[in-house]
Short mmCIF file of the C-alpha atoms (twelve columns), coordinates in Angstrom:
data_MODEL
# 
_entry.id   MODEL 
# 
loop_
_atom_site.group_PDB 
_atom_site.id 
_atom_site.type_symbol 
_atom_site.label_atom_id 
_atom_site.label_alt_id 
_atom_site.label_comp_id 
_atom_site.label_asym_id 
_atom_site.label_seq_id 
_atom_site.Cartn_x 
_atom_site.Cartn_y 
_atom_site.Cartn_z 
_atom_site.pdbx_PDB_model_num 
ATOM 1   C CA . ALA A 1   2.031   37.008  -25.141 1 
ATOM 2   C CA . LEU A 2   4.775   34.581  -25.332 1 
ATOM 3   C CA . ALA A 3   5.150   34.903  -29.304 1 
ATOM 4   C CA . ALA A 4   5.388   38.846  -29.128 1 
ATOM 5   C CA . GLY A 5   7.571   39.311  -25.948 1 
ATOM 6   C CA . GLY A 6   9.271   36.014  -25.733 1 
ATOM 7   C CA . ARG A 7   9.046   35.774  -21.958 1 
ATOM 8   C CA . ILE A 8   6.157   35.314  -19.539 1 
ATOM 9   C CA . GLU A 9   6.499   35.794  -15.790 1 
ATOM 10  C CA . TRP A 10  4.116   34.313  -13.305 1 
ATOM 11  C CA . ARG A 11  4.189   33.786  -9.551  1 
ATOM 12  C CA . ALA A 12  2.615   31.040  -7.366  1 
ATOM 13  C CA . THR A 13  1.963   30.640  -3.680  1 
ATOM 14  C CA . LEU A 14  1.836   27.301  -1.904  1 
ATOM 15  C CA . MET A 15  0.583   26.920  1.591   1 
ATOM 16  C CA . HIS A 16  1.114   23.598  3.497   1 
ATOM 17  C CA . ARG A 17  -1.774  23.162  5.769   1 
ATOM 18  C CA . GLY A 18  -0.660  19.708  7.315   1 
ATOM 19  C CA . THR A 19  0.281   19.378  10.908  1 
ATOM 20  C CA . SER A 20  3.723   18.186  10.497  1 
ATOM 21  C CA . LYS A 21  6.509   20.330  11.693  1 
ATOM 22  C CA . ARG A 22  8.868   18.618  8.949   1 
ATOM 23  C CA . LEU A 23  10.327  20.843  6.131   1 
ATOM 24  C CA . VAL A 24  8.132   20.357  3.163   1 
ATOM 25  C CA . ARG A 25  9.899   20.750  -0.281  1 
ATOM 26  C CA . TYR A 26  7.938   21.408  -3.527  1 
ATOM 27  C CA . VAL A 27  9.233   20.882  -7.045  1 
ATOM 28  C CA . ALA A 28  7.262   22.266  -9.949  1 
ATOM 29  C CA . PHE A 29  7.827   21.593  -13.297 1 
ATOM 30  C CA . VAL A 30  6.585   24.046  -16.015 1 
ATOM 31  C CA . GLU A 31  6.116   23.142  -19.587 1 
ATOM 32  C CA . ASP A 32  5.573   25.733  -22.182 1 
ATOM 33  C CA . VAL A 33  2.602   24.175  -24.664 1 
ATOM 34  C CA . ALA A 34  3.184   26.680  -27.328 1 
ATOM 35  C CA . SER A 35  6.661   25.372  -28.005 1 
ATOM 36  C CA . LEU A 36  6.966   23.392  -31.084 1 
ATOM 37  C CA . GLN A 37  8.999   20.866  -29.542 1 
ATOM 38  C CA . VAL A 38  6.058   19.763  -27.515 1 
ATOM 39  C CA . GLY A 39  4.125   18.723  -30.445 1 
ATOM 40  C CA . LYS A 40  6.977   16.555  -31.844 1 
ATOM 41  C CA . VAL A 41  7.203   14.832  -28.450 1 
ATOM 42  C CA . HIS A 42  3.433   14.086  -28.705 1 
ATOM 43  C CA . VAL A 43  3.358   12.812  -32.026 1 
ATOM 44  C CA . SER A 44  6.508   10.510  -31.260 1 
ATOM 45  C CA . PRO A 45  5.260   6.850   -30.655 1 
ATOM 46  C CA . GLN A 46  7.375   6.757   -27.376 1 
ATOM 47  C CA . CYS A 47  4.727   9.137   -26.156 1 
ATOM 48  C CA . ALA A 48  1.964   6.758   -26.340 1 
ATOM 49  C CA . PHE A 49  -0.175  7.167   -23.195 1 
ATOM 50  C CA . GLY A 50  -1.454  3.370   -23.018 1 
ATOM 51  C CA . ARG A 51  1.921   1.995   -23.670 1 
ATOM 52  C CA . SER A 52  3.463   4.221   -21.042 1 
ATOM 53  C CA . TRP A 53  0.784   3.274   -18.464 1 
ATOM 54  C CA . LYS A 54  1.192   -0.328  -19.489 1 
ATOM 55  C CA . ALA A 55  5.080   -0.045  -18.912 1 
ATOM 56  C CA . PHE A 56  4.422   1.753   -15.595 1 
ATOM 57  C CA . ASN A 57  2.085   -1.129  -14.261 1 
ATOM 58  C CA . MET A 58  4.243   -4.017  -15.542 1 
ATOM 59  C CA . LEU A 59  7.193   -2.279  -13.658 1 
ATOM 60  C CA . HIS A 60  5.398   -1.669  -10.386 1 
ATOM 61  C CA . GLN A 61  3.119   -4.793  -10.493 1 
ATOM 62  C CA . GLY A 62  5.549   -7.404  -9.557  1 
ATOM 63  C CA . HIS A 63  6.273   -6.573  -5.740  1 
ATOM 64  C CA . SER A 64  2.844   -5.245  -5.088  1 
ATOM 65  C CA . HIS A 65  1.177   -8.153  -6.682  1 
ATOM 66  C CA . ARG A 66  3.102   -10.734 -4.909  1 
ATOM 67  C CA . ALA A 67  2.538   -9.045  -1.416  1 
ATOM 68  C CA . LEU A 68  -1.149  -8.826  -1.992  1 
ATOM 69  C CA . SER A 69  -1.241  -12.408 -2.990  1 
ATOM 70  C CA . TRP A 70  0.828   -13.467 -0.004  1 
ATOM 71  C CA . CYS A 71  -1.691  -11.506 2.320   1 
ATOM 72  C CA . ARG A 72  -4.604  -13.077 0.700   1 
ATOM 73  C CA . PHE A 73  -2.965  -16.806 1.310   1 
ATOM 74  C CA . LEU A 74  -2.147  -15.758 4.991   1 
ATOM 75  C CA . LEU A 75  -5.696  -14.298 5.760   1 
ATOM 76  C CA . GLY A 76  -6.962  -17.751 4.461   1 
ATOM 77  C CA . ILE A 77  -4.738  -19.432 6.555   1 
ATOM 78  C CA . PHE A 78  -5.642  -16.862 9.490   1 
ATOM 79  C CA . LEU A 79  -9.416  -17.829 9.257   1 
ATOM 80  C CA . LEU A 80  -8.550  -21.628 9.772   1 
ATOM 81  C CA . VAL A 81  -6.495  -20.747 12.660  1 
ATOM 82  C CA . GLY A 82  -9.043  -18.846 14.271  1 
ATOM 83  C CA . ALA A 83  -11.569 -21.356 13.860  1 
ATOM 84  C CA . PHE A 84  -9.378  -24.136 15.276  1 
ATOM 85  C CA . ALA A 85  -8.613  -21.790 18.272  1 
ATOM 86  C CA . VAL A 86  -12.303 -20.990 18.893  1 
ATOM 87  C CA . TYR A 87  -12.968 -24.748 18.855  1 
ATOM 88  C CA . PHE A 88  -10.040 -25.785 21.496  1 
ATOM 89  C CA . VAL A 89  -11.010 -22.834 23.688  1 
ATOM 90  C CA . ARG A 90  -14.435 -23.854 23.598  1 
ATOM 91  C CA . SER A 91  -13.586 -27.562 24.200  1 
ATOM 92  C CA . GLU A 92  -11.151 -26.439 27.039  1 
ATOM 93  C CA . LEU A 93  -13.711 -23.961 28.731  1 
ATOM 94  C CA . ARG A 94  -16.490 -26.980 28.727  1 
ATOM 95  C CA . LYS A 95  -14.195 -29.099 30.963  1 
ATOM 96  C CA . GLY A 96  -14.105 -26.868 33.845  1 
ATOM 97  C CA . PRO A 97  -12.165 -23.685 34.880  1 
ATOM 98  C CA . PRO A 98  -9.305  -22.632 32.544  1 
ATOM 99  C CA . GLY A 99  -6.215  -24.265 33.258  1 
ATOM 100 C CA . TYR A 100 -2.538  -23.857 31.644  1 
ATOM 101 C CA . ARG A 101 -3.746  -25.349 28.180  1 
ATOM 102 C CA . PHE A 102 -6.620  -22.664 27.748  1 
ATOM 103 C CA . HIS A 103 -3.595  -20.037 28.209  1 
ATOM 104 C CA . LEU A 104 -1.332  -21.985 26.080  1 
ATOM 105 C CA . ILE A 105 -3.830  -21.880 23.075  1 
ATOM 106 C CA . VAL A 106 -4.735  -18.105 23.665  1 
ATOM 107 C CA . THR A 107 -1.037  -17.464 23.528  1 
ATOM 108 C CA . ALA A 108 -0.653  -19.621 20.489  1 
ATOM 109 C CA . LYS A 109 -3.434  -17.897 18.724  1 
ATOM 110 C CA . PHE A 110 -1.894  -14.455 19.435  1 
ATOM 111 C CA . VAL A 111 1.472   -15.402 18.105  1 
ATOM 112 C CA . PHE A 112 0.293   -17.482 15.029  1 
ATOM 113 C CA . GLN A 113 -2.518  -15.531 14.056  1 
ATOM 114 C CA . ASP A 114 -3.220  -12.005 15.563  1 
ATOM 115 C CA . VAL A 115 0.547   -10.778 15.453  1 
ATOM 116 C CA . PRO A 116 1.037   -11.853 11.639  1 
ATOM 117 C CA . GLN A 117 -2.528  -10.385 10.671  1 
ATOM 118 C CA . GLN A 118 -1.447  -7.101  12.146  1 
ATOM 119 C CA . VAL A 119 1.625   -7.065  9.985   1 
ATOM 120 C CA . CYS A 120 -0.140  -8.149  7.036   1 
# 
């Protein structure tokens, strides 16, 4: 149809089914697969999927990889902090009714483990 008429018209309808009241903007890109230019682009060495994917990963890997490594390290530290907190709380409770040291330990655990763990 394109070769005969030189033009194709089409229409699409998008319905946003989300619950958000924000305005949503959609952008559509259309490519004519019958175009001679498309064949030249796909044969080009710059359009190799493997190299493009590797370049994309290398570009985006740095920050995310550092963040995940940092969170993995912190989760290991949180495990140790939690174990020490349990030990100290248990030893405080064996001494008798909880005093100021008990509340100090629980507050320190909250500040040094619970809050950073939620952030991570």
